[in-house]
Amino acid sequence: MSFVPAHEIVQRAYRDGYAVGAFNVNNMEIVQAIIEAAEAERAPVILQASQGAIKYAGIRYIVALARTAAEAASVPVALHLDHGTDFEQVMACIRYGFSSVMYDGSHHPLEENIAETARIVEIAHAVGVSVEGEIGRLVGIEDDIAVSELEAALTDPEQAARFARETGIDFMAVAFGTRHGFYKGEPRLDFDRLRRIRELVSIPIVMHGGSGVPDSHVRKAIELGVAKINIDTELRHAFVTAARQVMEARPDEIDPRKILGPGRDAMRERVREKIRLFGSAGKA
Ligand code: G3H
Ligand code: ZN
């Protein structure tokens, strides 16, 4: 299959009460691990590349790796730009064949974020590419953050409704207490805020910073409208831990396949667990 637009699989997940996993990629083994997991679980899946991944691997490699995997796969696969922060990067991804893009204008004032996101939506939709926007800044709810600072960073539900309406985005990343990377202790998520956003907004919600969020919180977030969940850190951890084990057990090993192969296998199993947790197993 060629890439599907992400909104097709995310919209269906939103309607039917599950979430599609969006997993970060930057090399061949990672792409293979995710696709093998999606095939094994019969799940739709999103491969996503950050600007850093594109810089590391090169956009042609990212697209070629993902396209090769998608064409051989029997499950729907989307290729998505994760946290695109400038117009040119988003346009380059559309030109090279991504089926979905995120424009992250969350650090700009609201008016600017709306205007730039809407401009990107108009262009992307004209060529059948899905768009994710972001409103609110990702800050974990932790004791050492002042309440006023936290309030300012988390997504305001009324603003989220306006942002969705005026930009025409397909799905929306919001801040309700998740953060990128591992958490210090258990994350505390603001589900009341998420519920209010759900009441005012009728498009799927994206949860960033999915690594380390307890399973029960993930299920609750899905009940409250989250239909795309981004996971990166936990997958890297699984991959590198397995590769490191090989290198520690056999310091003379010089065959990269014998180091990266176990990393790929470990990552595949972690992706399978996430797919089952998100409820997308068997939905392809
Ligand atoms: O955009 C990517 C994600 O939000 C990944 O977050 O590394 O905490 O899983 P994570
Ligand atoms: Zn993110």
mmCIF file of C-alpha atoms and ligand atoms in Angstrom:
data_model
loop_
_atom_site.group_PDB
_atom_site.id
_atom_site.type_symbol
_atom_site.label_atom_id
_atom_site.label_comp_id
_atom_site.label_asym_id
_atom_site.label_seq_id
_atom_site.Cartn_x
_atom_site.Cartn_y
_atom_site.Cartn_z
ATOM 1 C CA MET A 1 0.000 0.000 0.000
ATOM 2 C CA SER A 2 1.135 3.574 -0.531
ATOM 3 C CA PHE A 3 0.859 6.025 2.369
ATOM 4 C CA VAL A 4 -2.632 6.816 3.611
ATOM 5 C CA PRO A 5 -3.433 10.322 4.841
ATOM 6 C CA ALA A 6 -3.234 10.155 8.640
ATOM 7 C CA HIS A 7 -6.653 11.779 9.098
ATOM 8 C CA GLU A 8 -8.332 8.731 7.553
ATOM 9 C CA ILE A 9 -7.031 6.337 10.202
ATOM 10 C CA VAL A 10 -7.131 8.834 13.066
ATOM 11 C CA GLN A 11 -10.704 9.922 12.315
ATOM 12 C CA ARG A 12 -11.861 6.299 12.323
ATOM 13 C CA ALA A 13 -10.082 5.719 15.635
ATOM 14 C CA TYR A 14 -11.734 8.822 17.123
ATOM 15 C CA ARG A 15 -15.156 7.634 15.999
ATOM 16 C CA ASP A 16 -14.663 4.095 17.307
ATOM 17 C CA GLY A 17 -12.910 4.957 20.590
ATOM 18 C CA TYR A 18 -9.322 3.841 20.163
ATOM 19 C CA ALA A 19 -6.015 5.551 19.281
ATOM 20 C CA VAL A 20 -3.499 5.129 16.482
ATOM 21 C CA GLY A 21 0.132 4.923 17.585
ATOM 22 C CA ALA A 22 2.476 7.501 16.056
ATOM 23 C CA PHE A 23 6.008 6.233 16.485
ATOM 24 C CA ASN A 24 9.184 8.179 15.749
ATOM 25 C CA VAL A 25 11.622 6.867 13.143
ATOM 26 C CA ASN A 26 15.127 7.778 12.086
ATOM 27 C CA ASN A 27 16.735 4.637 10.620
ATOM 28 C CA MET A 28 15.962 1.386 8.847
ATOM 29 C CA GLU A 29 15.782 -0.864 11.916
ATOM 30 C CA ILE A 30 13.308 1.440 13.631
ATOM 31 C CA VAL A 31 11.048 1.563 10.573
ATOM 32 C CA GLN A 32 11.170 -2.222 10.371
ATOM 33 C CA ALA A 33 10.445 -2.679 14.079
ATOM 34 C CA ILE A 34 7.315 -0.510 13.885
ATOM 35 C CA ILE A 35 5.986 -2.035 10.678
ATOM 36 C CA GLU A 36 6.599 -5.588 11.901
ATOM 37 C CA ALA A 37 4.667 -4.740 15.074
ATOM 38 C CA ALA A 38 1.777 -3.157 13.153
ATOM 39 C CA GLU A 39 1.581 -6.176 10.834
ATOM 40 C CA ALA A 40 1.680 -8.617 13.721
ATOM 41 C CA GLU A 41 -1.130 -6.742 15.494
ATOM 42 C CA ARG A 42 -3.103 -5.948 12.309
ATOM 43 C CA ALA A 43 -3.066 -2.266 13.250
ATOM 44 C CA PRO A 44 -3.048 1.007 11.292
ATOM 45 C CA VAL A 45 0.086 2.945 12.172
ATOM 46 C CA ILE A 46 1.771 6.321 11.774
ATOM 47 C CA LEU A 47 5.511 6.570 11.136
ATOM 48 C CA GLN A 48 6.627 10.032 12.128
ATOM 49 C CA ALA A 49 9.882 11.878 11.571
ATOM 50 C CA SER A 50 10.960 14.954 13.482
ATOM 51 C CA GLN A 51 13.039 17.711 11.933
ATOM 52 C CA GLY A 52 16.000 16.243 13.839
ATOM 53 C CA ALA A 53 15.409 12.820 12.283
ATOM 54 C CA ILE A 54 15.173 14.393 8.835
ATOM 55 C CA LYS A 55 18.433 16.236 9.445
ATOM 56 C CA TYR A 56 20.104 13.038 10.662
ATOM 57 C CA ALA A 57 18.963 10.628 7.948
ATOM 58 C CA GLY A 58 18.123 12.993 5.084
ATOM 59 C CA ILE A 59 14.582 13.488 3.826
ATOM 60 C CA ARG A 60 15.065 11.169 0.844
ATOM 61 C CA TYR A 61 16.157 8.309 3.082
ATOM 62 C CA ILE A 62 13.280 8.835 5.503
ATOM 63 C CA VAL A 63 10.712 8.824 2.701
ATOM 64 C CA ALA A 64 12.332 5.900 0.863
ATOM 65 C CA LEU A 65 12.569 3.761 4.003
ATOM 66 C CA ALA A 66 9.001 4.496 5.032
ATOM 67 C CA ARG A 67 7.641 4.069 1.507
ATOM 68 C CA THR A 68 9.409 0.733 1.050
ATOM 69 C CA ALA A 69 7.903 -0.452 4.334
ATOM 70 C CA ALA A 70 4.420 0.880 3.543
ATOM 71 C CA GLU A 71 4.334 -0.628 0.051
ATOM 72 C CA ALA A 72 5.171 -4.073 1.388
ATOM 73 C CA ALA A 73 2.781 -3.755 4.331
ATOM 74 C CA SER A 74 -0.768 -5.087 4.432
ATOM 75 C CA VAL A 75 -1.853 -2.512 7.039
ATOM 76 C CA PRO A 76 -2.460 1.241 6.475
ATOM 77 C CA VAL A 77 0.672 3.323 7.065
ATOM 78 C CA ALA A 78 0.917 7.132 7.167
ATOM 79 C CA LEU A 79 4.137 9.155 7.062
ATOM 80 C CA HIS A 80 3.905 12.239 9.264
ATOM 81 C CA LEU A 81 6.172 15.205 10.017
ATOM 82 C CA ASP A 82 6.453 15.548 13.807
ATOM 83 C CA HIS A 83 6.819 19.081 15.264
ATOM 84 C CA GLY A 84 7.498 20.949 12.038
ATOM 85 C CA THR A 85 8.337 24.453 13.162
ATOM 86 C CA ASP A 86 8.730 26.303 9.909
ATOM 87 C CA PHE A 87 6.789 26.699 6.714
ATOM 88 C CA GLU A 88 9.676 25.604 4.481
ATOM 89 C CA GLN A 89 10.157 22.314 6.367
ATOM 90 C CA VAL A 90 6.461 21.531 6.106
ATOM 91 C CA MET A 91 6.442 22.300 2.373
ATOM 92 C CA ALA A 92 9.533 20.134 1.794
ATOM 93 C CA CYS A 93 7.819 17.182 3.477
ATOM 94 C CA ILE A 94 4.687 17.594 1.371
ATOM 95 C CA ARG A 95 6.821 17.790 -1.761
ATOM 96 C CA TYR A 96 8.762 14.643 -0.879
ATOM 97 C CA GLY A 97 5.630 12.609 -0.271
ATOM 98 C CA PHE A 98 4.682 12.761 3.417
ATOM 99 C CA SER A 99 0.955 12.051 3.801
ATOM 100 C CA SER A 100 0.595 14.121 6.976
ATOM 101 C CA VAL A 101 2.358 17.074 8.590
ATOM 102 C CA MET A 102 2.400 18.747 11.964
ATOM 103 C CA TYR A 103 2.900 22.466 12.127
ATOM 104 C CA ASP A 104 3.870 23.305 15.691
ATOM 105 C CA GLY A 105 3.287 27.013 16.116
ATOM 106 C CA SER A 106 2.611 26.628 19.832
ATOM 107 C CA HIS A 107 5.455 28.955 20.811
ATOM 108 C CA HIS A 108 3.968 31.813 18.806
ATOM 109 C CA PRO A 109 1.197 34.126 19.972
ATOM 110 C CA LEU A 110 -2.252 32.635 19.264
ATOM 111 C CA GLU A 111 -3.087 34.923 16.322
ATOM 112 C CA GLU A 112 0.179 34.060 14.615
ATOM 113 C CA ASN A 113 -0.232 30.335 15.303
ATOM 114 C CA ILE A 114 -3.738 30.435 13.802
ATOM 115 C CA ALA A 115 -2.676 32.368 10.701
ATOM 116 C CA GLU A 116 0.362 30.204 9.912
ATOM 117 C CA THR A 117 -1.438 26.922 10.630
ATOM 118 C CA ALA A 118 -4.395 27.958 8.437
ATOM 119 C CA ARG A 119 -2.008 28.837 5.589
ATOM 120 C CA ILE A 120 -0.451 25.370 5.821
ATOM 121 C CA VAL A 121 -3.853 23.653 6.007
ATOM 122 C CA GLU A 122 -4.982 25.341 2.807
ATOM 123 C CA ILE A 123 -1.947 24.086 0.903
ATOM 124 C CA ALA A 124 -1.771 20.606 2.472
ATOM 125 C CA HIS A 125 -5.478 19.897 2.011
ATOM 126 C CA ALA A 126 -5.275 20.911 -1.634
ATOM 127 C CA VAL A 127 -2.968 17.936 -2.186
ATOM 128 C CA GLY A 128 -4.666 15.493 0.217
ATOM 129 C CA VAL A 129 -2.187 15.793 3.092
ATOM 130 C CA SER A 130 -3.441 15.805 6.706
ATOM 131 C CA VAL A 131 -2.450 18.531 9.173
ATOM 132 C CA GLU A 132 -1.907 18.455 12.930
ATOM 133 C CA GLY A 133 -1.751 21.752 14.812
ATOM 134 C CA GLU A 134 -0.669 22.421 18.387
ATOM 135 C CA ILE A 135 -2.003 24.797 20.980
ATOM 136 C CA GLY A 136 -0.579 25.069 24.476
ATOM 137 C CA ARG A 137 2.959 24.176 25.473
ATOM 138 C CA LEU A 138 3.966 20.727 26.669
ATOM 139 C CA VAL A 139 4.870 21.068 30.338
ATOM 140 C CA GLY A 140 4.444 18.229 32.797
ATOM 141 C CA ILE A 141 2.491 18.974 35.946
ATOM 142 C CA GLU A 142 5.193 18.905 38.562
ATOM 143 C CA ASP A 143 5.496 20.320 42.019
ATOM 144 C CA ASP A 144 8.290 22.719 41.148
ATOM 145 C CA ILE A 145 6.292 24.582 38.517
ATOM 146 C CA ALA A 146 4.324 27.617 39.673
ATOM 147 C CA VAL A 147 0.573 27.265 39.165
ATOM 148 C CA SER A 148 0.419 30.472 37.128
ATOM 149 C CA GLU A 149 3.183 29.252 34.827
ATOM 150 C CA LEU A 150 1.424 25.930 34.407
ATOM 151 C CA GLU A 151 -1.945 27.540 33.688
ATOM 152 C CA ALA A 152 -0.310 29.643 30.991
ATOM 153 C CA ALA A 153 1.275 26.619 29.344
ATOM 154 C CA LEU A 154 -1.639 24.185 29.396
ATOM 155 C CA THR A 155 -4.234 24.432 26.636
ATOM 156 C CA ASP A 156 -7.129 26.785 27.236
ATOM 157 C CA PRO A 157 -10.290 24.930 26.070
ATOM 158 C CA GLU A 158 -11.975 28.024 24.581
ATOM 159 C CA GLN A 159 -8.827 28.905 22.663
ATOM 160 C CA ALA A 160 -8.583 25.300 21.460
ATOM 161 C CA ALA A 161 -12.104 25.520 20.039
ATOM 162 C CA ARG A 162 -11.256 28.721 18.223
ATOM 163 C CA PHE A 163 -7.957 27.283 16.970
ATOM 164 C CA ALA A 164 -9.683 24.203 15.519
ATOM 165 C CA ARG A 165 -12.461 26.251 13.920
ATOM 166 C CA GLU A 166 -10.263 28.931 12.359
ATOM 167 C CA THR A 167 -7.436 26.713 11.093
ATOM 168 C CA GLY A 168 -9.332 23.707 9.692
ATOM 169 C CA ILE A 169 -6.741 21.250 11.060
ATOM 170 C CA ASP A 170 -7.517 17.527 11.037
ATOM 171 C CA PHE A 171 -6.332 16.782 14.576
ATOM 172 C CA MET A 172 -4.978 18.847 17.421
ATOM 173 C CA ALA A 173 -2.141 18.439 19.900
ATOM 174 C CA VAL A 174 -3.066 19.881 23.289
ATOM 175 C CA ALA A 175 -1.192 20.299 26.552
ATOM 176 C CA PHE A 176 -2.863 18.717 29.575
ATOM 177 C CA GLY A 177 0.156 17.670 31.614
ATOM 178 C CA THR A 178 2.123 15.266 29.443
ATOM 179 C CA ARG A 179 5.734 16.079 28.636
ATOM 180 C CA HIS A 180 8.439 14.830 26.295
ATOM 181 C CA GLY A 181 10.904 12.305 27.727
ATOM 182 C CA PHE A 182 10.589 10.262 30.896
ATOM 183 C CA TYR A 183 8.677 11.671 33.891
ATOM 184 C CA LYS A 184 10.021 12.311 37.360
ATOM 185 C CA GLY A 185 7.572 10.140 39.275
ATOM 186 C CA GLU A 186 4.045 9.488 38.068
ATOM 187 C CA PRO A 187 2.637 12.053 35.627
ATOM 188 C CA ARG A 188 -0.377 14.003 36.857
ATOM 189 C CA LEU A 189 -2.681 14.765 33.998
ATOM 190 C CA ASP A 190 -5.411 17.375 33.949
ATOM 191 C CA PHE A 191 -8.324 15.238 32.757
ATOM 192 C CA ASP A 192 -10.900 17.915 33.583
ATOM 193 C CA ARG A 193 -9.178 20.162 31.090
ATOM 194 C CA LEU A 194 -9.146 17.385 28.489
ATOM 195 C CA ARG A 195 -12.871 16.740 29.121
ATOM 196 C CA ARG A 196 -13.676 20.428 28.614
ATOM 197 C CA ILE A 197 -11.637 20.491 25.385
ATOM 198 C CA ARG A 198 -13.545 17.422 24.212
ATOM 199 C CA GLU A 199 -16.858 19.173 24.897
ATOM 200 C CA LEU A 200 -15.885 22.188 22.821
ATOM 201 C CA VAL A 201 -13.879 20.588 20.009
ATOM 202 C CA SER A 202 -15.078 17.940 17.590
ATOM 203 C CA ILE A 203 -11.794 16.835 16.009
ATOM 204 C CA PRO A 204 -9.439 14.093 17.282
ATOM 205 C CA ILE A 205 -6.982 15.048 20.020
ATOM 206 C CA VAL A 206 -3.282 14.122 19.905
ATOM 207 C CA MET A 207 -1.378 13.164 23.038
ATOM 208 C CA HIS A 208 2.322 14.033 22.818
ATOM 209 C CA GLY A 209 4.819 12.728 25.332
ATOM 210 C CA GLY A 210 3.189 9.298 25.517
ATOM 211 C CA SER A 211 6.260 7.580 26.999
ATOM 212 C CA GLY A 212 5.902 6.685 30.658
ATOM 213 C CA VAL A 213 2.204 7.549 30.906
ATOM 214 C CA PRO A 214 0.570 4.780 32.998
ATOM 215 C CA ASP A 215 -1.769 2.472 31.093
ATOM 216 C CA SER A 216 -4.850 3.543 33.065
ATOM 217 C CA HIS A 217 -4.175 7.218 32.175
ATOM 218 C CA VAL A 218 -3.741 6.294 28.529
ATOM 219 C CA ARG A 219 -7.108 4.502 28.494
ATOM 220 C CA LYS A 220 -8.799 7.453 30.162
ATOM 221 C CA ALA A 221 -7.268 9.911 27.670
ATOM 222 C CA ILE A 222 -8.589 7.780 24.798
ATOM 223 C CA GLU A 223 -12.075 7.833 26.359
ATOM 224 C CA LEU A 224 -11.806 11.627 26.389
ATOM 225 C CA GLY A 225 -11.072 11.966 22.672
ATOM 226 C CA VAL A 226 -7.367 11.217 22.235
ATOM 227 C CA ALA A 227 -7.044 9.295 18.956
ATOM 228 C CA LYS A 228 -3.336 9.690 18.102
ATOM 229 C CA ILE A 229 -0.611 8.986 20.651
ATOM 230 C CA ASN A 230 3.026 9.899 20.077
ATOM 231 C CA ILE A 231 5.698 7.627 21.474
ATOM 232 C CA ASP A 232 9.434 8.092 21.046
ATOM 233 C CA THR A 233 11.455 7.884 24.279
ATOM 234 C CA GLU A 234 10.203 4.455 25.383
ATOM 235 C CA LEU A 235 11.041 2.975 21.990
ATOM 236 C CA ARG A 236 14.544 4.437 21.975
ATOM 237 C CA HIS A 237 15.026 3.061 25.449
ATOM 238 C CA ALA A 238 13.957 -0.450 24.424
ATOM 239 C CA PHE A 239 16.205 -0.351 21.360
ATOM 240 C CA VAL A 240 19.333 0.961 23.047
ATOM 241 C CA THR A 241 18.960 -1.189 26.159
ATOM 242 C CA ALA A 242 18.935 -4.351 24.037
ATOM 243 C CA ALA A 243 21.853 -3.171 21.891
ATOM 244 C CA ARG A 244 23.829 -2.211 25.000
ATOM 245 C CA GLN A 245 23.251 -5.630 26.522
ATOM 246 C CA VAL A 246 24.873 -7.254 23.497
ATOM 247 C CA MET A 247 27.857 -4.907 23.640
ATOM 248 C CA GLU A 248 28.344 -5.486 27.342
ATOM 249 C CA ALA A 249 28.022 -9.260 27.034
ATOM 250 C CA ARG A 250 30.255 -9.416 23.955
ATOM 251 C CA PRO A 251 32.606 -6.402 23.881
ATOM 252 C CA ASP A 252 34.449 -7.835 20.871
ATOM 253 C CA GLU A 253 31.348 -8.004 18.707
ATOM 254 C CA ILE A 254 31.968 -5.938 15.569
ATOM 255 C CA ASP A 255 29.009 -6.960 13.415
ATOM 256 C CA PRO A 256 26.471 -4.088 13.571
ATOM 257 C CA ARG A 257 23.680 -6.514 12.629
ATOM 258 C CA LYS A 258 24.257 -8.467 15.815
ATOM 259 C CA ILE A 259 23.939 -5.267 17.853
ATOM 260 C CA LEU A 260 21.130 -3.506 15.993
ATOM 261 C CA GLY A 261 19.094 -6.666 15.315
ATOM 262 C CA PRO A 262 18.296 -7.308 18.990
ATOM 263 C CA GLY A 263 17.513 -3.584 19.340
ATOM 264 C CA ARG A 264 15.004 -3.892 16.518
ATOM 265 C CA ASP A 265 13.425 -6.980 18.101
ATOM 266 C CA ALA A 266 13.079 -5.302 21.497
ATOM 267 C CA MET A 267 11.550 -2.214 19.947
ATOM 268 C CA ARG A 268 9.067 -4.294 17.951
ATOM 269 C CA GLU A 269 7.786 -5.919 21.149
ATOM 270 C CA ARG A 270 7.397 -2.538 22.877
ATOM 271 C CA VAL A 271 5.437 -1.191 19.882
ATOM 272 C CA ARG A 272 3.170 -4.246 19.968
ATOM 273 C CA GLU A 273 2.389 -3.608 23.643
ATOM 274 C CA LYS A 274 1.517 0.021 22.867
ATOM 275 C CA ILE A 275 -0.700 -0.932 19.939
ATOM 276 C CA ARG A 276 -2.653 -3.331 22.144
ATOM 277 C CA LEU A 277 -2.935 -0.708 24.884
ATOM 278 C CA PHE A 278 -4.218 1.897 22.419
ATOM 279 C CA GLY A 279 -6.928 -0.483 21.184
ATOM 280 C CA SER A 280 -5.790 -0.321 17.556
ATOM 281 C CA ALA A 281 -4.874 -4.020 17.327
ATOM 282 C CA GLY A 282 -7.121 -5.754 14.798
ATOM 283 C CA LYS A 283 -8.378 -2.442 13.337
ATOM 284 C CA ALA A 284 -6.442 -2.611 10.045
HETATM 285 O O1 G3H B 1 6.376 14.168 19.249
HETATM 286 C C1 G3H B 1 6.853 13.172 19.819
HETATM 287 C C2 G3H B 1 6.369 12.742 21.099
HETATM 288 O O2 G3H B 1 5.544 13.639 21.710
HETATM 289 C C3 G3H B 1 7.146 11.743 21.859
HETATM 290 O O3 G3H B 1 7.201 11.944 23.240
HETATM 291 O O4 G3H B 1 9.435 10.941 23.652
HETATM 292 O O5 G3H B 1 7.883 11.427 25.530
HETATM 293 O O6 G3H B 1 7.379 9.576 23.937
HETATM 294 P P1 G3H B 1 8.021 10.918 24.138
HETATM 295 ZN ZN ZN B 2 5.780 15.727 20.694
#
